[in-house]
Amino acid sequence: MKKIILLLALVMFSTPAFAGKIEIKGSTTVLPLAQKTMEAYMALNKGTVITLSGGGTGNGFKALIDGTTTICNASRFIKDKEVKAAVEKNIVPVAHRVALDCIVPIVHKNNPVKNLTKVQLKEIYTGKITNWKELGGPDMKIVVIARDSSSGTFDAWKEMVMDEERVTPAALTQPSNGGLVTQIGSTKGAIGYIALGYVTKAVKIVSVDGVMGSDKTAKNGQYKISRPLFMFTNGWPEGETLDYINFVLSPKGQALVKAAGSITLN
Amino acid sequence: MTAFVSVTILGLIMIFLIKEGLPIFSHVSVKEFIFGKFWYPTDDPPAYGIFPLIVGTFSVTLLSTVISVPLGVMSAIYIAEIARERLAAIAKPMVELLASIPSVVVGFFGMVVVSPFLQDTFDIPSGLNLFNAALMLAFMAVPTICSVTEDALRSVPKSLREGSLALGATHLETIARITVPAAVSGISTAVILGMSRAVGETMVVLMVAGGAAMSPSSIFDPVRPMPASIAAEMGEAPFGAEHYNALFATGVVLFLFTLVFNVCAARIARRYKR
């Protein structure tokens, strides 16, 4: 009898620890793949509750350091400043590379321009180059289209292409990836950027510095506008959290990563 | 009772708007916020200048009024004064049906049909611009303007019309000199109602205005009206952050805009009601 009560007590007290609750917070770029893998993981492991929210990489790290999240999604590596803040609070950030992100410039199908340099891309987006003529194309005004400033792709573009310089205010903005593809498909002089997974046949990809953005060139590092995506934990993960991250890295998880528009690791 | 409830709700909304919007002014001054030329809310350091957004809203509203008022008022005159009863009975519900088209459908139409058409016809780089947005908004304001104007025309006493005709004026002269001037207060109300619809409309401008936060120099330039900016960014702005407050403050400005419109409408209606 005593044993049973003990067992019951054990079960009762330990329930929250076993049927874990994982909180994920951070980058909006990682959000789609986190959402897909988390839904699949919860379907496989009934009783596990995973909550997911965006807010951006910076806010994700803040939450990890404050101890309000289990996993921090990040579209960049942790900054020195953040490591210092974490150490002060006895938090040990551990990085797990979960996917690659590859952003490609896209133009209208009939645009003859095939290749642009990173510098040219930057000058288009800062408003220094305004005509396709200057890039070896026809005499046609460039319609610069950017994603809305709150999107993760916008951030990535800003970091990797713009060197943190401001996008020209004359740039049109699109709130969604789908809208961007439609708009570029129907605008002759348009240029935009998008994660490789969202590209459709309606638009044409332009190579950057002579390298075409693809799964392969992103993985072998030849293509410049790509970056690893991370999930950070406090210390080496345990229990459910470890299970979940292993699931993301498993073939099944990586298939979902691909479905979410990101590039798998291998 | 109903009036009391709606006034209370309106008051609560205002308090909420102001409460959420006010904290931004500890980061930027009111002057910088309203007259600042750059809207880069996610930059480091951010720039919260909504002047291009205000200009965007204003220009779109103005242009759509220029398009929709003649259309709306003239169709109302036709329906109320000129058309035979049978034709009017068909035309009126048709115009009113226009009002029931959801704005997202109008926006989609503008994006997929009107935008390529404008690009080809005017040979402009992008069809998503001020003109397209104004056209779509006019399309949505016409039914409002038409039906309010029509009511105003119908409420003009018959004796006035008959007097004019009896003095030898033609039918058209009667319309131009007697009926329309007599209904001018109602027509002004119609115009302002149409305008306030254009000021606050969100989905259409989000989809077809282009979304560039700059002051336009031609009617084929893209603009980013205030409602579009709020709608596009609110979802991602972290709760309680500066950006979030800035969007609410933009909402306050927008609210003041529509408030001014409505006060004007009430004033005009009163002035002509001698």
XYZ file of C-alpha atoms in Angstrom, chain A residues 28 31 54-55 59 141-143 148-151 154-155 158 164-175 179 182-183 186-190, chain B residues 38 40-47 111-112 115-116 119-120 125-128 206-207 210-214 221-222 224 232-233 236-238 243:
70
model
C 10.935 34.315 -37.665
C 9.658 29.749 -37.379
C 8.509 34.448 -33.023
C 9.801 37.826 -31.951
C 14.400 38.566 -28.393
C 13.629 51.267 -64.716
C 14.365 48.820 -61.913
C 11.372 48.180 -59.685
C 8.267 44.008 -45.217
C 10.729 45.141 -42.579
C 9.322 42.725 -40.022
C 10.117 39.581 -42.006
C 14.361 41.190 -44.799
C 16.788 40.869 -41.883
C 20.071 43.365 -44.726
C 23.334 46.986 -42.513
C 22.726 49.932 -44.849
C 19.179 51.144 -45.334
C 16.998 49.963 -48.166
C 15.869 52.895 -50.334
C 12.483 54.299 -49.281
C 11.383 54.011 -52.913
C 11.403 50.220 -52.610
C 7.996 48.597 -52.852
C 7.240 46.226 -50.008
C 5.386 42.960 -49.976
C 3.887 41.438 -46.854
C 2.598 38.108 -53.136
C 3.101 37.141 -58.142
C 4.248 40.733 -58.331
C 3.863 40.335 -63.614
C 6.306 43.269 -63.437
C 8.910 43.406 -66.200
C 11.489 45.542 -64.433
C 11.137 43.997 -61.002
C 12.054 58.080 -42.740
C 12.626 52.346 -40.639
C 11.020 50.839 -37.533
C 13.180 47.697 -37.366
C 16.537 49.369 -37.953
C 19.147 49.849 -35.295
C 18.760 52.727 -34.430
C 15.169 52.859 -35.671
C 13.569 55.824 -37.452
C -3.410 43.376 -58.095
C -4.119 40.773 -60.744
C -1.984 46.398 -62.212
C -0.771 44.621 -65.394
C 1.723 48.743 -66.668
C 1.037 48.045 -70.317
C 7.496 50.240 -64.224
C 4.993 48.975 -61.652
C 1.213 48.800 -61.648
C 1.001 48.754 -57.865
C -2.098 46.956 -48.450
C -2.485 44.967 -51.634
C 2.924 49.302 -53.499
C 4.009 49.897 -49.923
C 6.996 52.192 -50.414
C 7.353 54.564 -47.481
C 8.151 57.691 -49.482
C 4.603 56.250 -57.628
C 4.055 53.627 -54.948
C 2.379 53.310 -48.097
C 1.580 44.814 -42.408
C 3.701 45.364 -39.339
C 5.435 40.990 -36.108
C 5.966 43.971 -33.822
C 6.871 42.588 -30.388
C 7.687 49.632 -32.814
